[in-house]
Structure formats: structure tokens, C-alpha cells
Short mmCIF file of C-alpha atoms and ligand atoms in Angstrom, two decimals:
data_model
loop_
_atom_site.label_atom_id
_atom_site.label_comp_id
_atom_site.label_asym_id
_atom_site.label_seq_id
_atom_site.Cartn_x
_atom_site.Cartn_y
_atom_site.Cartn_z
CA UNK A 1 100.58 108.85 131.29
CA UNK A 2 102.00 107.49 128.04
CA UNK A 3 101.33 104.16 126.36
CA UNK A 4 104.57 104.30 124.38
CA UNK A 5 106.83 102.29 126.71
CA UNK A 6 107.77 98.90 125.31
CA UNK A 7 109.51 98.02 122.08
CA UNK A 8 109.03 100.88 119.64
CA UNK A 9 108.46 100.58 115.90
CA UNK A 10 110.18 103.02 113.55
CA UNK A 11 107.61 102.86 110.76
CA UNK A 12 109.34 105.35 108.47
CA UNK A 13 110.51 104.51 104.96
CA UNK A 14 114.14 104.10 105.88
CA UNK A 15 116.10 103.47 107.88
CA UNK A 16 113.98 100.40 108.45
CA UNK A 17 113.80 97.96 111.36
CA UNK A 18 117.11 96.13 111.80
CA UNK A 19 116.66 92.48 112.88
CA UNK A 20 118.27 91.52 116.18
CA UNK A 21 120.30 88.86 114.37
CA UNK A 22 121.84 91.55 112.14
CA UNK A 23 122.63 93.73 115.16
CA UNK A 24 124.23 90.76 116.94
CA UNK A 25 126.36 89.95 113.90
CA UNK A 26 127.72 93.50 113.95
CA UNK A 27 128.50 93.41 117.66
CA UNK A 28 132.05 92.09 117.51
CA UNK A 29 135.69 93.11 117.58
CA UNK A 30 137.18 94.59 114.42
CA UNK A 31 138.32 91.89 112.01
CA UNK A 32 141.55 91.76 110.04
CA UNK A 33 140.79 93.46 106.74
CA UNK A 34 143.71 91.88 104.85
CA UNK A 35 143.11 88.18 105.25
CA UNK A 36 140.84 85.68 106.89
CA UNK A 37 137.11 85.52 107.41
CA UNK A 38 136.14 88.93 106.04
CA UNK A 39 138.05 88.47 102.79
CA UNK A 40 136.90 84.88 102.45
CA UNK A 41 133.23 85.77 102.74
CA UNK A 42 133.21 88.40 99.96
CA UNK A 43 132.66 86.21 96.85
CA UNK A 44 129.56 84.55 98.33
CA UNK A 45 128.33 87.87 99.69
CA UNK A 46 128.46 89.58 96.30
CA UNK A 47 126.83 86.54 94.67
CA UNK A 48 124.00 86.63 97.19
CA UNK A 49 123.55 90.39 96.73
CA UNK A 50 123.21 89.94 92.97
CA UNK A 51 120.49 87.35 93.55
CA UNK A 52 118.46 90.00 95.37
CA UNK A 53 118.73 92.30 92.33
CA UNK A 54 118.01 89.32 90.03
CA UNK A 55 121.12 89.92 87.97
CA UNK A 56 124.08 87.94 86.69
CA UNK A 57 125.95 91.23 86.21
CA UNK A 58 128.30 92.99 88.58
CA UNK A 59 127.89 94.74 91.92
CA UNK A 60 130.06 97.48 93.37
CA UNK A 61 129.89 98.16 97.10
CA UNK A 62 130.41 101.67 98.45
CA UNK A 63 130.57 103.07 101.95
CA UNK A 64 127.78 105.50 101.25
CA UNK A 65 124.09 106.06 101.55
CA UNK A 66 121.71 106.10 98.61
CA UNK A 67 122.90 109.55 97.58
CA UNK A 68 126.34 108.05 97.03
CA UNK A 69 124.93 105.46 94.64
CA UNK A 70 123.24 108.24 92.68
CA UNK A 71 126.73 109.70 92.18
CA UNK A 72 128.36 106.34 91.49
CA UNK A 73 125.89 105.28 88.79
CA UNK A 74 126.51 108.54 86.91
CA UNK A 75 130.25 108.80 87.54
CA UNK A 76 130.87 105.52 85.73
CA UNK A 77 128.61 106.04 82.75
CA UNK A 78 128.00 109.68 81.79
CA UNK A 79 130.59 112.42 81.29
CA UNK A 80 130.06 116.08 82.17
CA UNK A 81 128.58 117.84 79.14
CA UNK A 82 126.65 114.76 78.06
CA UNK A 83 122.92 114.43 78.50
CA UNK A 84 120.38 112.15 80.22
CA UNK A 85 116.61 111.84 80.30
CA UNK A 86 115.03 111.73 83.77
CA UNK A 87 111.49 110.45 84.36
CA UNK A 88 110.02 111.90 87.54
CA UNK A 89 107.12 110.63 89.61
CA UNK A 90 108.12 112.24 92.88
CA UNK A 91 110.69 114.00 95.00
CA UNK A 92 113.42 111.36 94.81
CA UNK A 93 113.63 111.46 91.02
CA UNK A 94 113.94 115.23 91.19
CA UNK A 95 116.65 114.95 93.84
CA UNK A 96 118.58 112.51 91.61
CA UNK A 97 118.22 115.15 88.88
CA UNK A 98 119.98 117.73 91.09
CA UNK A 99 122.88 115.32 91.46
CA UNK A 100 122.98 114.94 87.67
CA UNK A 101 123.15 118.71 87.18
CA UNK A 102 125.78 119.19 89.86
CA UNK A 103 127.99 116.76 87.94
CA UNK A 104 127.79 119.04 84.91
CA UNK A 105 125.56 116.61 83.05
CA UNK A 106 122.62 118.02 81.12
CA UNK A 107 119.25 116.65 82.13
CA UNK A 108 115.87 116.76 80.42
CA UNK A 109 113.12 116.03 82.95
CA UNK A 110 109.77 114.53 82.05
CA UNK A 111 107.69 115.31 85.15
CA UNK A 112 104.66 113.06 85.61
CA UNK A 113 103.60 114.59 88.92
CA UNK A 114 103.19 112.87 92.29
CA UNK A 115 100.12 110.79 91.71
CA UNK A 116 100.86 108.05 89.22
CA UNK A 117 103.38 106.69 86.76
CA UNK A 118 104.99 107.54 83.39
CA UNK A 119 103.01 108.38 80.28
CA UNK A 120 104.83 105.94 78.00
CA UNK A 121 103.74 107.80 74.86
CA UNK A 122 105.57 110.91 76.07
CA UNK A 123 108.66 108.86 76.96
CA UNK A 124 108.61 107.35 73.48
CA UNK A 125 108.20 110.78 71.87
CA UNK A 126 111.18 112.13 73.77
CA UNK A 127 113.41 109.22 72.81
CA UNK A 128 112.24 109.21 69.20
CA UNK A 129 113.00 112.93 68.95
CA UNK A 130 116.53 112.14 70.09
CA UNK A 131 117.57 110.76 66.71
CA UNK A 132 121.25 111.57 67.27
CA UNK A 133 121.28 109.67 70.57
CA UNK A 134 122.29 112.55 72.79
CA UNK A 135 120.73 110.80 75.79
CA UNK A 136 123.33 108.52 77.32
CA UNK A 137 120.95 107.21 79.95
CA UNK A 138 117.31 107.12 80.96
CA UNK A 139 116.99 107.57 84.74
CA UNK A 140 113.93 106.55 86.72
CA UNK A 141 112.98 105.59 90.26
CA UNK A 142 111.33 102.20 90.81
CA UNK A 143 109.44 103.19 93.96
CA UNK A 144 109.43 106.92 94.67
CA UNK A 145 109.44 107.08 98.45
CA UNK A 146 107.77 110.49 98.56
CA UNK A 147 104.68 109.71 96.48
CA UNK A 148 104.87 105.93 97.15
CA UNK A 149 104.18 105.13 93.51
CA UNK A 150 105.74 102.20 91.69
CA UNK A 151 106.98 102.38 88.10
CA UNK A 152 107.39 99.57 85.57
CA UNK A 153 110.76 99.21 83.82
CA UNK A 154 110.10 96.52 81.21
CA UNK A 155 108.04 98.96 79.07
CA UNK A 156 110.94 101.45 79.13
CA UNK A 157 113.31 98.75 77.88
CA UNK A 158 110.78 97.91 75.17
CA UNK A 159 110.68 101.51 73.96
CA UNK A 160 114.48 101.79 73.91
CA UNK A 161 114.79 98.52 72.00
CA UNK A 162 112.03 99.37 69.53
CA UNK A 163 113.77 102.65 68.72
CA UNK A 164 117.23 101.05 68.72
CA UNK A 165 118.22 103.71 71.22
CA UNK A 166 121.51 102.88 72.97
CA UNK A 167 120.86 104.85 76.20
CA UNK A 168 121.47 102.93 79.42
CA UNK A 169 118.38 102.24 81.51
CA UNK A 170 119.03 103.12 85.17
CA UNK A 171 116.77 102.28 88.11
CA UNK A 172 116.81 103.72 91.63
CA UNK A 173 115.65 100.72 93.68
CA UNK A 174 116.65 102.15 97.04
CA UNK A 175 113.15 101.91 98.51
CA UNK A 176 112.03 98.81 96.67
CA UNK A 177 114.79 96.22 96.57
CA UNK A 178 113.92 93.28 98.79
CA UNK A 179 110.32 94.53 99.11
CA UNK A 180 108.74 94.92 95.68
CA UNK A 181 109.42 92.57 92.78
CA UNK A 182 112.41 93.80 90.82
CA UNK A 183 114.02 91.78 88.00
CA UNK A 184 117.09 93.63 86.77
CA UNK A 185 118.11 91.29 83.95
CA UNK A 186 114.65 90.18 82.86
CA UNK A 187 113.44 93.77 82.69
CA UNK A 188 116.52 94.95 80.78
CA UNK A 189 117.80 97.38 83.41
CA UNK A 190 121.49 98.25 82.85
CA UNK A 191 122.26 99.94 86.18
CA UNK A 192 120.32 99.46 89.43
CA UNK A 193 121.15 101.07 92.76
CA UNK A 194 120.14 100.46 96.34
CA UNK A 195 121.21 101.14 99.91
CA UNK A 196 121.63 98.97 102.97
CA UNK A 197 118.97 100.57 105.18
CA UNK A 198 115.65 99.75 103.60
CA UNK A 199 114.65 96.35 102.24
CA UNK A 200 118.11 95.00 103.05
CA UNK A 201 117.46 95.51 106.79
CA UNK A 202 120.89 96.89 107.74
CA UNK A 203 121.87 100.26 109.17
CA UNK A 204 122.49 103.06 106.66
CA UNK A 205 126.05 103.23 105.37
CA UNK A 206 126.45 100.83 102.45
CA UNK A 207 125.47 101.57 98.88
CA UNK A 208 125.22 98.99 96.10
CA UNK A 209 125.46 99.61 92.38
CA UNK A 210 124.54 96.71 90.10
CA UNK A 211 125.59 97.00 86.46
CA UNK A 212 125.72 94.82 83.37
CA UNK A 213 128.38 94.47 80.66
CA UNK A 214 126.80 97.20 78.55
CA UNK A 215 127.19 99.64 81.45
CA UNK A 216 130.75 98.41 82.00
CA UNK A 217 131.47 99.32 78.38
CA UNK A 218 130.14 102.81 79.00
CA UNK A 219 132.62 103.04 81.87
CA UNK A 220 135.54 102.15 79.60
CA UNK A 221 134.45 104.87 77.13
CA UNK A 222 134.99 107.60 79.76
CA UNK A 223 138.31 109.45 79.84
CA UNK A 224 138.44 109.55 83.60
CA UNK A 225 136.40 108.51 86.62
CA UNK A 226 137.16 109.81 90.11
CA UNK A 227 138.97 107.17 92.13
CA UNK A 228 136.40 106.78 94.89
CA UNK A 229 133.44 106.30 92.56
CA UNK A 230 135.19 104.11 89.97
CA UNK A 231 133.34 100.80 90.16
CA UNK A 232 136.00 98.71 88.42
CA UNK A 233 137.85 97.47 91.50
CA UNK A 234 134.85 97.63 93.79
CA UNK A 235 133.03 95.10 91.66
CA UNK A 236 135.84 92.59 92.01
CA UNK A 237 135.34 90.65 95.25
CA UNK A 238 138.96 89.45 95.22
CA UNK A 239 140.31 92.98 95.18
CA UNK A 240 137.43 94.52 97.04
CA UNK A 241 138.78 97.16 99.42
CA UNK A 242 142.02 95.29 99.97
CA UNK A 243 144.20 97.37 97.70
CA UNK A 244 142.24 99.99 95.87
CA UNK A 245 139.09 100.95 97.65
CA UNK A 246 140.09 101.83 101.21
CA UNK A 247 139.01 100.23 104.47
CA UNK A 248 136.09 97.88 104.05
CA UNK A 249 132.82 98.60 105.88
CA UNK A 250 133.68 95.69 108.15
CA UNK A 251 130.71 95.55 110.51
CA UNK A 252 128.22 96.40 107.82
CA UNK A 253 129.44 93.42 105.84
CA UNK A 254 128.89 91.09 108.80
CA UNK A 255 125.41 92.49 109.27
CA UNK A 256 124.68 92.23 105.57
CA UNK A 257 125.83 88.61 105.55
CA UNK A 258 123.15 87.74 108.09
CA UNK A 259 120.51 89.87 106.36
CA UNK A 260 121.19 88.09 103.06
CA UNK A 261 120.96 84.73 104.82
CA UNK A 262 117.57 85.75 106.17
CA UNK A 263 116.43 86.95 102.74
CA UNK A 264 117.46 83.79 100.92
CA UNK A 265 116.14 81.52 103.64
CA UNK A 266 112.69 83.10 103.40
CA UNK A 267 113.00 83.36 99.61
CA UNK A 268 112.51 86.47 97.48
CA UNK A 269 109.17 85.34 96.13
CA UNK A 270 107.89 84.76 99.68
CA UNK A 271 109.28 88.13 100.77
CA UNK A 272 107.53 89.91 97.90
CA UNK A 273 104.30 88.09 98.76
CA UNK A 274 104.62 89.06 102.44
CA UNK A 275 105.13 92.72 101.52
CA UNK A 276 102.18 92.51 99.13
CA UNK A 277 99.76 91.14 101.72
CA UNK A 278 100.88 93.57 104.43
CA UNK A 279 100.64 96.50 102.00
CA UNK A 280 97.14 95.45 100.98
CA UNK A 281 96.18 95.29 104.66
CA UNK A 282 97.37 98.89 105.05
CA UNK A 283 95.56 100.11 101.93
CA UNK A 284 92.36 98.38 103.02
CA UNK A 285 92.40 100.02 106.46
CA UNK A 286 93.16 103.43 105.01
CA UNK A 287 90.46 103.21 102.35
CA UNK A 288 87.98 102.17 105.07
CA UNK A 289 88.87 105.07 107.37
CA UNK A 290 88.75 107.49 104.46
CA UNK A 291 85.14 106.69 103.61
CA UNK A 292 84.00 109.05 106.39
CA UNK A 293 86.81 111.55 106.56
CA UNK A 294 89.74 113.27 104.90
CA UNK A 295 92.31 110.44 104.92
CA UNK A 296 93.38 109.45 101.39
CA UNK A 297 96.00 107.19 99.87
CA UNK A 298 98.18 109.30 97.63
CA UNK A 299 98.27 106.72 94.83
CA UNK A 300 94.72 105.85 93.78
CA UNK A 301 95.45 102.96 91.41
CA UNK A 302 96.46 99.89 93.46
CA UNK A 303 98.56 98.62 90.52
CA UNK A 304 100.77 101.67 90.81
CA UNK A 305 101.36 101.45 94.57
CA UNK A 306 104.56 100.49 96.32
CA UNK A 307 104.49 97.56 98.74
CA UNK A 308 107.26 99.15 100.83
CA UNK A 309 105.97 102.62 101.60
CA UNK A 310 102.55 104.28 101.66
CA UNK A 311 102.04 108.02 101.35
CA UNK A 312 98.80 109.50 102.69
CA UNK A 313 97.11 112.88 102.76
CA UNK A 314 95.03 113.92 105.73
CA UNK A 315 95.03 117.73 105.63
CA UNK A 316 97.25 120.26 107.34
CA UNK A 317 98.19 120.17 110.20
CA UNK A 318 96.75 116.74 111.06
CA UNK A 319 99.59 114.79 109.42
CA UNK A 320 101.95 116.31 111.96
CA UNK A 321 99.47 115.94 114.85
CA UNK A 322 98.82 112.28 114.07
CA UNK A 323 102.56 111.49 113.88
CA UNK A 324 103.04 113.21 117.22
CA UNK A 325 100.25 111.27 118.90
CA UNK A 326 101.40 107.90 117.53
CA UNK A 327 104.96 108.50 118.74
CA UNK A 328 103.98 109.86 122.16
CA UNK A 329 101.16 107.44 122.93
CA UNK A 330 101.68 104.45 120.66
CA UNK A 331 105.43 103.91 120.44
CA UNK A 332 105.15 104.06 116.64
CA UNK A 333 107.05 106.63 114.60
CA UNK A 334 105.39 107.47 111.28
CA UNK A 335 107.19 109.03 108.33
CA UNK A 336 106.85 112.72 107.55
CA UNK A 337 105.24 113.92 104.36
CA UNK A 338 107.99 114.62 101.86
CA UNK A 339 108.04 116.54 98.61
CA UNK A 340 104.26 116.92 98.44
CA UNK A 341 104.23 120.63 99.21
CA UNK A 342 101.66 123.02 97.83
CA UNK A 343 101.28 126.76 98.30
CA UNK A 344 98.91 126.21 101.25
CA UNK A 345 101.11 123.48 102.72
CA UNK A 346 104.76 124.29 102.03
CA UNK A 347 106.05 121.75 104.58
CA UNK A 348 103.84 118.84 103.42
CA UNK A 349 102.26 118.82 106.91
CA UNK A 350 99.04 117.44 105.52
CA UNK A 351 100.87 114.28 104.50
CA UNK A 352 102.47 111.38 106.31
CA UNK A 353 103.90 108.02 105.33
CA UNK A 354 104.10 104.46 106.57
CA UNK A 355 107.32 102.57 106.00
CA UNK A 356 106.61 98.84 105.73
CA UNK A 357 109.86 97.62 104.28
CA UNK A 358 112.08 94.71 105.19
CA UNK A 359 111.79 93.19 108.65
CA UNK A 360 108.03 93.67 109.13
CA UNK A 361 105.36 91.14 109.93
CA UNK A 362 101.62 90.93 110.52
CA UNK A 363 101.70 91.86 114.18
CA UNK A 364 103.78 94.96 113.49
CA UNK A 365 101.47 96.13 110.70
CA UNK A 366 98.26 95.37 112.60
CA UNK A 367 99.78 97.10 115.63
CA UNK A 368 100.72 100.08 113.51
CA UNK A 369 97.20 100.31 112.12
CA UNK A 370 95.66 99.90 115.57
CA UNK A 371 97.69 102.81 116.92
CA UNK A 372 96.80 104.96 113.91
CA UNK A 373 93.08 104.23 114.33
CA UNK A 374 93.35 105.18 118.01
CA UNK A 375 95.27 108.30 117.01
CA UNK A 376 92.65 109.39 114.48
CA UNK A 377 90.03 109.17 117.23
CA UNK A 378 92.25 110.84 119.86
CA UNK A 379 93.08 113.91 117.78
CA UNK A 380 89.56 114.15 116.39
CA UNK A 381 90.02 113.37 112.69
CA UNK A 382 86.74 112.13 111.21
CA UNK A 383 87.03 108.56 109.93
CA UNK A 384 84.95 105.42 109.59
CA UNK A 385 85.87 103.18 112.55
CA UNK A 386 86.81 99.55 111.93
CA UNK A 387 89.76 99.88 109.54
CA UNK A 388 91.87 97.53 111.64
CA UNK A 389 89.21 94.83 111.44
CA UNK A 390 89.22 95.18 107.64
CA UNK A 391 93.01 94.90 107.61
CA UNK A 392 92.78 91.76 109.77
CA UNK A 393 90.57 90.19 107.10
CA UNK A 394 93.30 90.77 104.51
CA UNK A 395 95.89 89.24 106.82
CA UNK A 396 93.65 86.25 107.58
CA UNK A 397 93.08 85.67 103.88
CA UNK A 398 89.36 85.00 104.34
C1 PLP B 401 115.92 106.56 100.64
C2 PLP B 401 115.94 106.85 99.19
C3 PLP B 401 116.97 107.57 98.58
C4 PLP B 401 118.06 108.24 99.35
O1 PLP B 401 118.80 107.35 100.07
P1 PLP B 401 119.77 107.92 101.20
O2 PLP B 401 120.36 106.70 101.80
O3 PLP B 401 118.92 108.68 102.15
O4 PLP B 401 120.77 108.78 100.53
C5 PLP B 401 116.95 107.72 97.21
N1 PLP B 401 115.97 107.20 96.46
C6 PLP B 401 114.94 106.52 97.01
C7 PLP B 401 113.89 105.95 96.13
C8 PLP B 401 114.90 106.32 98.39
O5 PLP B 401 113.88 105.66 98.93
#
């Protein structure tokens, strides 16, 4: 017997749950890509996208996943042979660093481990030591999906400004946009990237690169940019895809239109508050269970936690066993541990993650936690019972 029949919940940190309304919007015949509805909807679509990033700058749309936006951000701003500073708090920053190196760009990595955030004094030292301004950009991840930490960007802007350092500030917001507060312009971020399949609630396949005028200037300084990654035409909704950028991602755009309508109808502030409450419900349950057993939130300081993804350690091989039980018996798929490997646990089997990004509500999160509590009991992991009841208190607000 299995208890998994019924509507399943893919609770991994991307791709996230796609709303039925988005799926319905994509279920249609191919539109004309040269004139009519699709072309007409682009100016409002790009304007609404920029509102999600909280920017008055530009946005270029690519048919790509997040990896593509890693390439795009660099291709338009940093030439091979130049240098960037990368701040790492997890696997995704490191993976962005590999893309930097593969482009022939030099990268200095400040590695702050998997358990917290940047040491700003070390960031300042590194930038101060760069008196000749070799660093063309400072790269950092807003929410690192492997460690589930959250980094602040305003302090990085402050350091750059205090030192009069001209490096661009670049933020990977792939896991966080539409989930955790992000204010591109107010925080002084020059380039921000995201993908369609996390907080934006669409299938994977579209990548978005937001950039300001300072970053556009960096683009014009480069001798050449490969045609596909050049953001110049892609950021112009009039010209978008029609002449220069190839076939538009037609169905994605229809889905995105509905997703953006949903986002702006609920309101970004309300969305951030929803993610915050649901995340706190998850943390509360996990901390309760962990009082009598091995389960631990990876990020100890609540102020440094993502509201979109939660990374947990439970000990090898119980991360894998718990995921298996929840999928087979609960209809809930948990995320694998990623990038947390140690010598004893090379595959990060002692870790797992919850994705709680985008189209998630109280009944999904309480259901998720209920299945996990049942799973802990079923596979025999010691824990203090009653975590779900504690989470319900957070949801009830009393
Ligand atoms: C998901 C994710 C990526 C990679 O995105 P893909 O679409 O899988 O290429 C990069 N950075 C962060 C922070 C992510 O969460």
C-alpha cells in the first residue's frame, strides 16, 4: 500500500510548483511571432518583470536556464583576461565561478563556507587592496540554494562606494526573486539575474538579466560580445526577438504573463510576507524535531536564512531514506542535499532540502511538514514529536 496517490507536491528548490493558470495560459496554438498579441504584450511584460526586481533599469530575456544568465551577465560586462571578485557562501557561487573561469576571466574567490554570510571586513580588505581597480565586478549569490543562506547586498554597495571602487555589483537572485525581499535599485545592485522556474512560477527555460545604465556602459566598453548573449537588442521590447534574437519563447511568455499578473495582484510585499511566515513555520517545526534527535537547520542564524529554500542535515544515509519515504508514502518530493559533501559523506546524503518558493501556501507547507514528521517516525530517526503543531502555531499567528 502507498499513501502517495493524489496531487503530488514537488518540494524541491526549483523547478517549483507551476500554477494551473500558468499551465492553461501555455496550452494554446503557436502564435504569430511577427505581429499581433505576442508582440503587443512585450512592453508591459518587461515593465512588470522589472517591478519584480525593483528596478527602473533594463531587462534582457534569454531562452536559457539560470546557467545561461550566469554567462549573459559576464558576457556583457567583463572581457576575457580581466578579473572579478567572487564571494562564496555555497555551491552555487562556486559554480558561477567555474563559468567565470571558463570564459577566460580571472577570478579571486573569497570563500565564507556553507554556514553563514560574508565577513564584510574581508570583503573590504580585498577591495581596498585592489587600488588599481583590477576587479571589474563583484559577484555574489543572494540566496545560495545549496546552503540556503541569504546574503545582504546593501553593505557590499556601501563598501564599493566608500572605497570609490568602480566594480559592478552582480547578484544571482535565481532562488530568491519573488520569494525573498530583493531591491535592485535601492540596494545598488548593477546586474541581477534570475530564471523562470523558481519564484516566478513558470517552467524552466527563460532567463532574465536585469542591468542598469552603469552596466550598459560596461557593455559598450567591450570590443565584442557574442551575438546570442549580447543584451542590447534583447533589452528592447520593440525589437525583442523579432529581428535580432531568434524565435521568441512564445509559450513561456504567455505563462509568464499570467504569473506576473498573479504576482502583482497579490503584491510583492504580501508575497514576501507569505514566504516569511511559511519559512518560519518550517524552521519552527525543524527546530522542535531537532531537540531530541539529529535533525538540524544548516543555517543557525534566522536572520541569515532564505525564505525560499531550507537546507537540513540529518546524518548519512537518513537524508536519502527520508526523501525516499516521503516520495513513496507521502506524495512529497524533497530536494537532495547539494554541495555539502564531506570526506565521510561525499554525496551529501546526510542532507536534504525543502523548496518553498513561489506558488506555495499554508496547506502545502503544513502538509509537507506532516509527511516529514510521519517519515521521521517511519524510518526511525529520533526526534521530538509535535513539530507540526508548533508550525501550525506560526501559521495561526497566535
Ligand atoms: C537554480 C539556481 C541556479 C541554476 O539555475 P539553472 O536554471 O538550474 O541553471 C543558479 N543559482 C541559484 C542561486 C539557483 O538557485
